[in-house]
Coordinates of N, CA and C in Angstrom, one line a residue:
M1 N 46.2 -174.3 -55.9 CA 46.1 -174.4 -57.3 C 46.5 -175.8 -57.8
E2 N 45.6 -176.5 -58.5 CA 45.9 -177.8 -59.0 C 47.0 -177.8 -60.0
Q3 N 48.0 -178.7 -59.8 CA 49.1 -178.8 -60.7 C 48.7 -179.5 -62.0
K4 N 49.2 -179.0 -63.1 CA 48.8 -179.6 -64.4 C 49.6 -180.9 -64.5
K5 N 48.8 -182.0 -64.9 CA 49.5 -183.3 -65.1 C 50.1 -183.4 -66.4
N6 N 51.2 -184.1 -66.4 CA 51.8 -184.5 -67.7 C 51.0 -185.7 -68.3
W7 N 51.3 -186.0 -69.6 CA 50.5 -187.0 -70.3 C 50.7 -188.3 -69.6
Y8 N 51.9 -188.6 -69.1 CA 52.1 -190.0 -68.5 C 51.5 -190.1 -67.1
Q9 N 51.0 -189.0 -66.6 CA 50.3 -189.0 -65.3 C 48.8 -189.2 -65.4
K10 N 48.3 -189.2 -66.6 CA 46.9 -189.4 -66.9 C 46.6 -190.8 -67.2
P11 N 45.8 -191.5 -66.3 CA 45.6 -192.9 -66.4 C 44.9 -193.3 -67.7
E12 N 44.0 -192.5 -68.3 CA 43.3 -192.9 -69.5 C 44.3 -192.9 -70.7
I13 N 45.2 -191.9 -70.7 CA 46.2 -191.9 -71.8 C 47.2 -193.0 -71.7
L14 N 47.6 -193.3 -70.5 CA 48.6 -194.3 -70.2 C 48.0 -195.7 -70.6
T15 N 46.7 -195.9 -70.2 CA 46.0 -197.2 -70.5 C 45.9 -197.4 -72.0
K16 N 45.6 -196.3 -72.8 CA 45.5 -196.4 -74.2 C 46.9 -196.7 -74.9
M17 N 47.9 -196.1 -74.3 CA 49.2 -196.4 -74.9 C 49.7 -197.8 -74.6
V18 N 49.3 -198.3 -73.4 CA 49.7 -199.7 -73.1 C 48.9 -200.7 -74.0
A19 N 47.6 -200.4 -74.2 CA 46.8 -201.2 -75.1 C 47.3 -201.1 -76.5
L20 N 47.7 -199.9 -77.0 CA 48.2 -199.8 -78.3 C 49.5 -200.6 -78.5
A21 N 50.3 -200.5 -77.5 CA 51.6 -201.3 -77.5 C 51.3 -202.8 -77.6
G22 N 50.3 -203.3 -76.8 CA 49.9 -204.7 -76.8 C 49.4 -205.1 -78.2
L23 N 48.6 -204.2 -78.8 CA 48.0 -204.5 -80.2 C 49.2 -204.6 -81.2
F24 N 50.1 -203.7 -81.1 CA 51.3 -203.8 -82.1 C 52.1 -205.1 -81.8
C25 N 52.2 -205.5 -80.5 CA 52.9 -206.7 -80.2 C 52.2 -207.9 -80.8
L26 N 50.8 -207.9 -80.7 CA 50.0 -209.0 -81.3 C 50.2 -209.1 -82.8
I27 N 50.2 -207.9 -83.4 CA 50.3 -207.9 -84.9 C 51.7 -208.4 -85.3
G28 N 52.7 -207.9 -84.5 CA 54.1 -208.3 -84.7 C 54.3 -209.8 -84.5
G29 N 53.6 -210.4 -83.5 CA 53.7 -211.8 -83.2 C 53.1 -212.6 -84.3
L30 N 51.9 -212.2 -84.9 CA 51.3 -212.9 -86.0 C 52.2 -212.9 -87.2
H31 N 52.9 -211.7 -87.4 CA 53.8 -211.6 -88.6 C 55.0 -212.5 -88.4
Y32 N 55.5 -212.6 -87.2 CA 56.7 -213.3 -86.9 C 56.5 -214.9 -86.9
F33 N 55.4 -215.3 -86.3 CA 55.2 -216.7 -86.1 C 54.4 -217.3 -87.3
A34 N 53.7 -216.5 -88.0 CA 52.8 -217.0 -89.1 C 53.0 -216.1 -90.3
E35 N 54.2 -215.8 -90.6 CA 54.5 -214.8 -91.7 C 54.0 -215.4 -93.1
D36 N 54.3 -216.7 -93.4 CA 53.9 -217.3 -94.6 C 52.4 -217.3 -94.8
F37 N 51.7 -217.7 -93.7 CA 50.3 -217.7 -93.7 C 49.7 -216.3 -94.0
C38 N 50.2 -215.3 -93.2 CA 49.7 -214.0 -93.4 C 49.9 -213.4 -94.8
Q39 N 51.1 -213.6 -95.3 CA 51.4 -213.0 -96.6 C 50.6 -213.7 -97.7
R40 N 50.5 -215.1 -97.6 CA 49.8 -215.8 -98.7 C 48.3 -215.5 -98.7
T41 N 47.7 -215.5 -97.5 CA 46.3 -215.3 -97.4 C 45.9 -213.8 -97.8
L42 N 46.8 -212.9 -97.4 CA 46.6 -211.5 -97.7 C 46.6 -211.3 -99.2
K43 N 47.6 -211.9 -99.8 CA 47.7 -211.8 -101.3 C 46.5 -212.4 -102.0
L44 N 46.0 -213.5 -101.5 CA 44.9 -214.2 -102.2 C 43.6 -213.3 -102.0
V45 N 43.4 -212.8 -100.8 CA 42.2 -212.0 -100.5 C 42.2 -210.7 -101.2
V46 N 43.3 -210.0 -101.3 CA 43.4 -208.7 -101.9 C 43.3 -208.9 -103.4
S47 N 43.9 -209.9 -104.0 CA 43.8 -210.1 -105.4 C 42.5 -210.6 -105.9
G48 N 41.7 -211.1 -105.0 CA 40.4 -211.7 -105.3 C 40.5 -213.1 -106.0
N49 N 41.6 -213.8 -105.7 CA 41.8 -215.1 -106.3 C 41.0 -216.1 -105.5
V50 N 39.8 -216.3 -105.8 CA 38.9 -217.2 -105.1 C 39.3 -218.6 -105.2
E51 N 39.7 -219.0 -106.4 CA 40.2 -220.4 -106.7 C 41.4 -220.7 -105.9
G52 N 42.3 -219.8 -105.8 CA 43.5 -220.0 -105.0 C 43.2 -220.1 -103.5
L53 N 42.3 -219.2 -103.1 CA 41.9 -219.2 -101.7 C 41.2 -220.5 -101.3
V54 N 40.3 -221.0 -102.1 CA 39.7 -222.2 -101.9 C 40.7 -223.4 -101.7
E55 N 41.6 -223.4 -102.7 CA 42.6 -224.5 -102.6 C 43.5 -224.4 -101.4
Y56 N 43.9 -223.2 -101.0 CA 44.7 -223.0 -99.8 C 44.0 -223.4 -98.5
I57 N 42.8 -222.9 -98.4 CA 42.0 -223.3 -97.1 C 41.8 -224.8 -97.1
R58 N 41.4 -225.4 -98.2 CA 41.2 -226.8 -98.2 C 42.5 -227.6 -97.8
S59 N 43.6 -227.0 -98.1 CA 44.9 -227.7 -97.8 C 45.1 -227.9 -96.3
F60 N 44.3 -227.2 -95.4 CA 44.4 -227.4 -94.0 C 43.6 -228.6 -93.5
G61 N 42.9 -229.3 -94.4 CA 42.1 -230.5 -94.0 C 41.0 -230.2 -92.9
S62 N 41.1 -231.0 -91.8 CA 40.1 -230.9 -90.8 C 40.2 -229.5 -90.0
W63 N 41.3 -228.8 -90.2 CA 41.4 -227.5 -89.6 C 40.9 -226.3 -90.5
A64 N 40.4 -226.7 -91.6 CA 39.9 -225.7 -92.6 C 38.9 -224.7 -92.0
I65 N 37.9 -225.3 -91.3 CA 36.9 -224.4 -90.8 C 37.4 -223.4 -89.8
L66 N 38.3 -223.8 -88.9 CA 38.9 -222.9 -87.9 C 39.8 -221.9 -88.6
V67 N 40.6 -222.3 -89.6 CA 41.4 -221.4 -90.3 C 40.6 -220.3 -91.0
S68 N 39.5 -220.8 -91.7 CA 38.7 -219.8 -92.4 C 38.0 -218.8 -91.4
F69 N 37.5 -219.4 -90.3 CA 36.8 -218.6 -89.3 C 37.8 -217.5 -88.8
V70 N 39.0 -217.9 -88.4 CA 40.0 -216.9 -87.8 C 40.4 -215.9 -88.8
L71 N 40.6 -216.3 -90.1 CA 41.0 -215.4 -91.1 C 39.9 -214.4 -91.4
D72 N 38.6 -214.9 -91.4 CA 37.5 -214.0 -91.6 C 37.3 -213.0 -90.5
V73 N 37.6 -213.4 -89.2 CA 37.5 -212.5 -88.1 C 38.6 -211.4 -88.2
L74 N 39.8 -211.8 -88.6 CA 40.9 -210.9 -88.7 C 40.7 -209.9 -89.8
I75 N 40.2 -210.3 -90.9 CA 39.9 -209.4 -92.0 C 38.8 -208.3 -91.6
N76 N 37.8 -208.8 -91.0 CA 36.7 -207.9 -90.6 C 37.2 -207.0 -89.4
A77 N 38.0 -207.5 -88.5 CA 38.5 -206.7 -87.4 C 39.4 -205.6 -87.9
G78 N 40.2 -205.9 -89.0 CA 41.1 -204.9 -89.6 C 40.3 -203.8 -90.3
S79 N 39.1 -204.2 -90.8 CA 38.2 -203.2 -91.5 C 38.9 -202.5 -92.7
V80 N 39.9 -203.2 -93.3 CA 40.6 -202.6 -94.4 C 40.3 -203.3 -95.7
F81 N 40.4 -204.6 -95.7 CA 40.2 -205.4 -96.9 C 38.8 -206.0 -96.9
P82 N 38.2 -206.2 -98.1 CA 36.9 -206.8 -98.2 C 37.0 -208.3 -97.9
S83 N 35.9 -208.8 -97.3 CA 35.9 -210.3 -97.0 C 35.0 -211.0 -97.9
V84 N 34.5 -210.4 -99.0 CA 33.5 -211.0 -99.9 C 34.1 -212.2 -100.6
F85 N 35.4 -212.1 -100.9 CA 36.1 -213.3 -101.6 C 36.2 -214.5 -100.7
L86 N 36.4 -214.2 -99.4 CA 36.5 -215.3 -98.4 C 35.1 -215.9 -98.2
S87 N 34.0 -215.0 -98.2 CA 32.7 -215.5 -98.1 C 32.3 -216.4 -99.3
T88 N 32.8 -216.0 -100.5 CA 32.5 -216.9 -101.7 C 33.3 -218.2 -101.5
A89 N 34.5 -218.2 -101.0 CA 35.3 -219.4 -100.8 C 34.6 -220.3 -99.8
N90 N 34.1 -219.7 -98.7 CA 33.4 -220.5 -97.7 C 32.2 -221.3 -98.3
G91 N 31.4 -220.6 -99.1 CA 30.3 -221.3 -99.8 C 30.8 -222.4 -100.7
L92 N 31.9 -222.2 -101.4 CA 32.4 -223.3 -102.3 C 33.0 -224.4 -101.5
I93 N 33.7 -224.2 -100.4 CA 34.4 -225.2 -99.7 C 33.4 -226.0 -98.8
F94 N 32.6 -225.3 -98.0 CA 31.8 -226.0 -97.0 C 30.3 -226.2 -97.4
G95 N 29.9 -225.7 -98.6 CA 28.5 -225.7 -99.0 C 27.8 -224.5 -98.4
L96 N 26.6 -224.2 -99.0 CA 25.9 -223.0 -98.6 C 25.5 -222.9 -97.2
P97 N 24.9 -223.9 -96.6 CA 24.4 -223.7 -95.2 C 25.6 -223.4 -94.2
L98 N 26.6 -224.3 -94.3 CA 27.7 -224.1 -93.3 C 28.6 -222.9 -93.7
G99 N 28.7 -222.7 -95.0 CA 29.5 -221.5 -95.5 C 28.9 -220.2 -95.0
I100 N 27.6 -220.1 -95.0 CA 26.9 -218.9 -94.5 C 27.1 -218.8 -93.0
L101 N 26.9 -219.9 -92.3 CA 27.1 -219.9 -90.8 C 28.4 -219.4 -90.4
I102 N 29.5 -220.0 -91.0 CA 30.9 -219.6 -90.7 C 31.1 -218.1 -91.0
S103 N 30.7 -217.7 -92.2 CA 30.9 -216.3 -92.6 C 30.1 -215.3 -91.7
W104 N 28.9 -215.6 -91.4 CA 28.1 -214.8 -90.6 C 28.6 -214.6 -89.2
L105 N 29.0 -215.7 -88.5 CA 29.5 -215.6 -87.2 C 30.9 -214.9 -87.2
A106 N 31.7 -215.3 -88.1 CA 33.1 -214.7 -88.1 C 33.1 -213.2 -88.4
E107 N 32.3 -212.8 -89.4 CA 32.2 -211.4 -89.7 C 31.6 -210.6 -88.6
T108 N 30.6 -211.2 -87.9 CA 30.1 -210.5 -86.7 C 31.1 -210.3 -85.6
V109 N 31.8 -211.4 -85.3 CA 32.9 -211.3 -84.3 C 33.9 -210.3 -84.7
G110 N 34.3 -210.2 -86.0 CA 35.3 -209.3 -86.5 C 34.9 -207.9 -86.3
V111 N 33.7 -207.5 -86.7 CA 33.2 -206.1 -86.7 C 33.0 -205.7 -85.2
V112 N 32.7 -206.6 -84.4 CA 32.5 -206.3 -82.9 C 33.9 -206.0 -82.3
L113 N 34.9 -206.8 -82.6 CA 36.2 -206.5 -82.1 C 36.7 -205.2 -82.6
S114 N 36.5 -204.9 -83.9 CA 36.9 -203.6 -84.5 C 36.2 -202.4 -83.9
F115 N 34.9 -202.6 -83.6 CA 34.1 -201.6 -82.9 C 34.6 -201.3 -81.5
L116 N 35.0 -202.3 -80.8 CA 35.5 -202.1 -79.4 C 36.8 -201.4 -79.4
L117 N 37.7 -201.8 -80.4 CA 39.0 -201.1 -80.5 C 38.8 -199.6 -80.8
M118 N 38.0 -199.4 -81.9 CA 37.8 -198.0 -82.3 C 37.1 -197.1 -81.2
R119 N 36.2 -197.7 -80.5 CA 35.5 -196.9 -79.5 C 36.5 -196.6 -78.3
F120 N 37.3 -197.6 -78.0 CA 38.3 -197.4 -76.9 C 39.3 -196.3 -77.2
F121 N 39.7 -196.3 -78.5 CA 40.7 -195.3 -78.8 C 40.2 -193.9 -79.3
F122 N 39.0 -193.9 -79.9 CA 38.5 -192.7 -80.5 C 37.3 -192.0 -80.0
R123 N 36.5 -192.7 -79.1 CA 35.2 -192.1 -78.7 C 35.5 -190.8 -77.9
D124 N 36.5 -190.8 -77.0 CA 36.8 -189.6 -76.2 C 37.1 -188.4 -77.1
T125 N 37.8 -188.7 -78.1 CA 38.2 -187.6 -79.1 C 36.9 -187.1 -79.8
A126 N 36.1 -188.1 -80.2 CA 34.8 -187.7 -80.9 C 33.9 -186.9 -80.0
E127 N 33.9 -187.2 -78.7 CA 33.0 -186.4 -77.7 C 33.5 -185.0 -77.6
L128 N 34.8 -184.8 -77.7 CA 35.3 -183.4 -77.6 C 34.8 -182.6 -78.8
L129 N 34.9 -183.2 -80.0 CA 34.4 -182.5 -81.2 C 32.9 -182.3 -81.2
I130 N 32.2 -183.3 -80.8 CA 30.7 -183.3 -80.7 C 30.2 -182.1 -79.8
A131 N 30.9 -181.9 -78.7 CA 30.6 -180.9 -77.7 C 30.6 -179.5 -78.3
K132 N 31.4 -179.3 -79.4 CA 31.5 -178.0 -79.9 C 30.5 -177.7 -81.0
S133 N 29.6 -178.6 -81.3 CA 28.6 -178.4 -82.4 C 27.2 -178.9 -81.9
N134 N 26.2 -178.0 -82.0 CA 24.9 -178.4 -81.7 C 24.3 -179.4 -82.6
S135 N 24.6 -179.3 -83.9 CA 24.1 -180.3 -84.9 C 24.7 -181.7 -84.6
L136 N 26.0 -181.7 -84.3 CA 26.6 -183.0 -84.0 C 26.1 -183.6 -82.7
Q137 N 25.7 -182.7 -81.7 CA 25.1 -183.2 -80.5 C 23.8 -183.9 -80.8
H138 N 23.0 -183.3 -81.7 CA 21.7 -183.8 -82.1 C 21.9 -185.2 -82.7
I139 N 22.8 -185.3 -83.6 CA 23.1 -186.6 -84.3 C 23.6 -187.6 -83.3
D140 N 24.4 -187.1 -82.4 CA 24.9 -188.1 -81.4 C 23.8 -188.6 -80.5
R141 N 22.9 -187.8 -80.0 CA 21.8 -188.2 -79.2 C 20.9 -189.2 -80.0
A142 N 20.7 -188.9 -81.3 CA 19.8 -189.7 -82.1 C 20.5 -191.1 -82.3
S143 N 21.8 -191.1 -82.4 CA 22.5 -192.4 -82.6 C 22.4 -193.3 -81.4
G144 N 22.1 -192.7 -80.2 CA 21.9 -193.5 -79.0 C 20.5 -194.0 -79.0
E145 N 19.5 -193.2 -79.5 CA 18.1 -193.6 -79.5 C 17.7 -194.5 -80.6
K146 N 18.3 -194.3 -81.8 CA 17.9 -195.0 -83.0 C 19.1 -195.8 -83.6
G147 N 20.2 -195.8 -82.9 CA 21.4 -196.5 -83.4 C 21.2 -197.9 -83.7
F148 N 20.5 -198.6 -82.9 CA 20.2 -200.1 -83.1 C 19.5 -200.3 -84.5
Y149 N 18.5 -199.5 -84.7 CA 17.7 -199.6 -86.0 C 18.6 -199.2 -87.2
W150 N 19.3 -198.1 -87.1 CA 20.2 -197.7 -88.2 C 21.2 -198.7 -88.5
M151 N 21.9 -199.3 -87.5 CA 23.0 -200.2 -87.7 C 22.5 -201.5 -88.3
A152 N 21.3 -202.0 -87.7 CA 20.8 -203.3 -88.2 C 20.4 -203.2 -89.7
V153 N 19.7 -202.1 -90.0 CA 19.3 -201.9 -91.4 C 20.5 -201.8 -92.4
A154 N 21.5 -201.0 -91.9 CA 22.7 -200.7 -92.8 C 23.5 -202.0 -93.0
R155 N 23.6 -202.8 -92.0 CA 24.3 -204.1 -92.1 C 23.6 -205.1 -93.0
M156 N 22.3 -204.9 -93.2 CA 21.6 -205.9 -94.0 C 21.9 -205.7 -95.5
L157 N 22.6 -204.6 -95.9 CA 22.9 -204.3 -97.3 C 24.2 -205.0 -97.6
P158 N 24.2 -205.9 -98.6 CA 25.5 -206.6 -99.0 C 26.4 -205.7 -99.7
Y159 N 27.7 -205.9 -99.5 CA 28.8 -205.2 -100.2 C 29.0 -203.8 -99.8
V160 N 28.4 -203.4 -98.7 CA 28.6 -202.0 -98.1 C 29.9 -202.1 -97.4
P161 N 30.9 -201.1 -97.5 CA 32.1 -201.1 -96.8 C 32.0 -201.3 -95.3
S162 N 32.4 -202.4 -94.8 CA 32.2 -202.7 -93.4 C 32.9 -201.7 -92.4
G163 N 34.1 -201.2 -92.8 CA 34.9 -200.3 -91.9 C 34.2 -199.0 -91.7
I164 N 33.5 -198.5 -92.7 CA 32.8 -197.2 -92.5 C 31.7 -197.3 -91.5
L165 N 30.9 -198.4 -91.6 CA 29.8 -198.6 -90.6 C 30.3 -198.8 -89.2
T166 N 31.4 -199.6 -89.1 CA 32.0 -199.8 -87.8 C 32.5 -198.5 -87.2
A167 N 33.2 -197.7 -88.0 CA 33.7 -196.4 -87.5 C 32.6 -195.5 -87.0
V168 N 31.5 -195.4 -87.8 CA 30.4 -194.6 -87.4 C 29.8 -195.1 -86.1
G169 N 29.6 -196.4 -86.0 CA 29.1 -197.0 -84.7 C 30.0 -196.7 -83.5
A170 N 31.3 -196.8 -83.7 CA 32.2 -196.6 -82.6 C 32.2 -195.2 -82.0
V171 N 32.0 -194.2 -82.9 CA 32.1 -192.8 -82.3 C 30.6 -192.4 -82.0
S172 N 29.6 -193.2 -82.2 CA 28.3 -192.8 -81.8 C 28.0 -193.3 -80.4
R173 N 26.7 -193.1 -80.0 CA 26.3 -193.4 -78.6 C 25.6 -194.8 -78.6
I174 N 25.6 -195.5 -79.7 CA 25.0 -196.8 -79.6 C 25.7 -197.7 -78.6
S175 N 24.9 -198.4 -77.8 CA 25.5 -199.2 -76.7 C 26.2 -200.5 -77.3
V176 N 27.1 -201.0 -76.6 CA 27.8 -202.3 -77.1 C 26.8 -203.4 -77.3
K177 N 25.9 -203.5 -76.4 CA 24.9 -204.6 -76.5 C 24.0 -204.4 -77.8
D178 N 23.6 -203.2 -78.0 CA 22.8 -202.9 -79.2 C 23.6 -203.1 -80.5
Y179 N 24.8 -202.7 -80.4 CA 25.7 -202.9 -81.6 C 25.9 -204.4 -81.9
I180 N 26.1 -205.2 -80.9 CA 26.3 -206.6 -81.1 C 25.0 -207.3 -81.7
I181 N 23.9 -207.0 -81.1 CA 22.6 -207.6 -81.5 C 22.3 -207.1 -82.9
A182 N 22.5 -205.8 -83.2 CA 22.2 -205.2 -84.5 C 23.0 -205.9 -85.6
N183 N 24.2 -206.2 -85.3 CA 25.1 -206.8 -86.3 C 24.8 -208.3 -86.5
L184 N 24.4 -209.0 -85.4 CA 23.9 -210.4 -85.5 C 22.7 -210.4 -86.4
I185 N 21.8 -209.5 -86.3 CA 20.6 -209.5 -87.1 C 20.9 -209.0 -88.5
G186 N 21.6 -207.9 -88.6 CA 21.8 -207.3 -89.9 C 22.8 -208.1 -90.8
K187 N 23.8 -208.7 -90.2 CA 24.8 -209.4 -90.9 C 24.3 -210.7 -91.6
F188 N 23.3 -211.3 -91.0 CA 22.8 -212.6 -91.5 C 22.3 -212.5 -93.0
P189 N 21.4 -211.6 -93.3 CA 20.9 -211.5 -94.7 C 22.0 -211.0 -95.6
S190 N 22.8 -210.1 -95.2 CA 23.8 -209.6 -96.2 C 24.9 -210.6 -96.4
T191 N 25.4 -211.3 -95.4 CA 26.4 -212.3 -95.5 C 25.8 -213.5 -96.3
S192 N 24.6 -213.8 -96.1 CA 24.0 -214.9 -96.8 C 24.0 -214.6 -98.3
L193 N 23.6 -213.4 -98.7 CA 23.5 -213.0 -100.1 C 24.9 -213.0 -100.7
E194 N 25.9 -212.5 -99.9 CA 27.3 -212.5 -100.5 C 27.8 -213.9 -100.7
V195 N 27.5 -214.8 -99.8 CA 28.0 -216.2 -100.0 C 27.3 -216.9 -101.1
V196 N 26.0 -216.7 -101.2 CA 25.2 -217.4 -102.3 C 25.5 -216.8 -103.6
I197 N 25.6 -215.4 -103.7 CA 25.9 -214.8 -105.0 C 27.3 -215.2 -105.5
G198 N 28.2 -215.1 -104.6 CA 29.6 -215.5 -104.9 C 29.7 -217.0 -105.4
H199 N 29.0 -217.8 -104.7 CA 28.9 -219.3 -105.0 C 28.3 -219.5 -106.4
D200 N 27.2 -218.7 -106.7 CA 26.5 -218.9 -107.9 C 27.2 -218.3 -109.1
L201 N 28.0 -217.2 -108.9 CA 28.8 -216.6 -109.9 C 29.8 -217.6 -110.4
V202 N 30.5 -218.3 -109.5 CA 31.5 -219.3 -109.8 C 30.8 -220.5 -110.6
N203 N 29.6 -220.8 -110.1 CA 28.9 -221.9 -110.8 C 27.7 -221.4 -111.5
F204 N 28.0 -220.4 -112.4 CA 26.9 -219.7 -113.1 C 25.9 -220.5 -113.9
H205 N 26.4 -221.5 -114.6 CA 25.6 -222.3 -115.5 C 24.6 -223.1 -114.7
E206 N 25.0 -223.5 -113.5 CA 24.1 -224.4 -112.7 C 23.1 -223.5 -111.9
N207 N 23.4 -222.3 -111.6 CA 22.6 -221.5 -110.7 C 22.2 -220.1 -111.3
S208 N 22.1 -220.0 -112.6 CA 21.9 -218.6 -113.2 C 20.6 -218.0 -112.8
L209 N 19.5 -218.9 -112.7 CA 18.2 -218.4 -112.3 C 18.2 -217.8 -110.9
R210 N 18.7 -218.6 -110.0 CA 18.8 -218.1 -108.6 C 19.6 -216.9 -108.4
L211 N 20.7 -216.8 -109.2 CA 21.6 -215.7 -109.1 C 20.9 -214.4 -109.6
G212 N 20.1 -214.5 -110.7 CA 19.3 -213.4 -111.2 C 18.3 -212.9 -110.2
I213 N 17.6 -213.8 -109.5 CA 16.6 -213.5 -108.5 C 17.3 -212.7 -107.3
L214 N 18.4 -213.3 -106.9 CA 19.1 -212.7 -105.7 C 19.7 -211.3 -106.0
V215 N 20.2 -211.1 -107.2 CA 20.8 -209.8 -107.6 C 19.6 -208.8 -107.6
T216 N 18.5 -209.2 -108.2 CA 17.3 -208.3 -108.3 C 16.8 -207.9 -106.9
L217 N 16.8 -208.9 -106.0 CA 16.3 -208.6 -104.6 C 17.3 -207.7 -103.9
G218 N 18.6 -207.9 -104.1 CA 19.6 -207.1 -103.5 C 19.5 -205.6 -104.0
L219 N 19.2 -205.4 -105.3 CA 19.1 -204.1 -105.8 C 17.8 -203.4 -105.3
L220 N 16.7 -204.2 -105.1 CA 15.5 -203.6 -104.6 C 15.7 -203.2 -103.1
A221 N 16.4 -204.0 -102.4 CA 16.7 -203.7 -101.0 C 17.5 -202.4 -100.8
F222 N 18.5 -202.2 -101.7 CA 19.3 -201.0 -101.7 C 18.5 -199.8 -102.1
I223 N 17.6 -199.9 -103.1 CA 16.8 -198.8 -103.5 C 15.8 -198.4 -102.3
L224 N 15.2 -199.4 -101.7 CA 14.3 -199.1 -100.6 C 15.0 -198.5 -99.4
Y225 N 16.2 -198.9 -99.2 CA 17.0 -198.4 -98.1 C 17.3 -196.9 -98.3
K226 N 17.7 -196.6 -99.5 CA 18.0 -195.2 -99.9 C 16.7 -194.3 -99.8
K227 N 15.6 -194.9 -100.2 CA 14.3 -194.1 -100.3 C 13.7 -193.8 -99.0
Y228 N 13.7 -194.9 -98.1 CA 12.9 -194.7 -96.9 C 13.8 -194.4 -95.6
V229 N 15.0 -195.0 -95.6 CA 15.9 -194.8 -94.4 C 16.5 -193.4 -94.5
F230 N 17.1 -193.1 -95.6 CA 17.7 -191.7 -95.8 C 16.6 -190.6 -95.7
A231 N 15.4 -190.9 -96.1 CA 14.4 -189.9 -96.1 C 14.0 -189.5 -94.6
K232 N 14.2 -190.5 -93.7 CA 13.8 -190.2 -92.3 C 14.9 -189.5 -91.6
K233 N 16.1 -189.4 -92.1 CA 17.2 -188.7 -91.4 C 17.1 -187.2 -91.5

């Protein structure tokens, strides 16, 4: 008769505990060695103080691009706070083309890191719950077959809570490769809209016409998404 293993004798549980401990050490290290940076940027991002955020990032001079990129990655990896204010700041600091590029790549890297962490820690648990329900099994199989399409289209919508989409992707069957490519494709239009709309809101008088056109296009995209994508589900 096979002897029942304790939790510490199961490699998968032990691996996850070691990984979790490493993650907490990383967070603790960031807090200890960069406490002022973390507290100040978090306060600016949460409060939506775009002007203060622009001034602070600019204060890093030639390092501003790297600082903004890393900050954007961390915000999206955490999947808790919105990055729209940082996207606006990037457009104001670096101009629209470079601001869009930085925000697009940083947000994609952040949501991919978040996806990998969530899948590592929660996919096994999700599989146990899915196995108990025929309807969940059907959705799970569909997520493997159509996950790329769903994720790419969902990511194209600006201002959609990033953490929700990341969590759904992490517990689904979508492959890592499909998730990365879907986010690279989907994040570009949504991030571009967020950067440009944020930039134009701050400079409303100079860009009111473009802002009106972009807001209209964004609303149309959302309406079409609800009408056609949800109708197929």
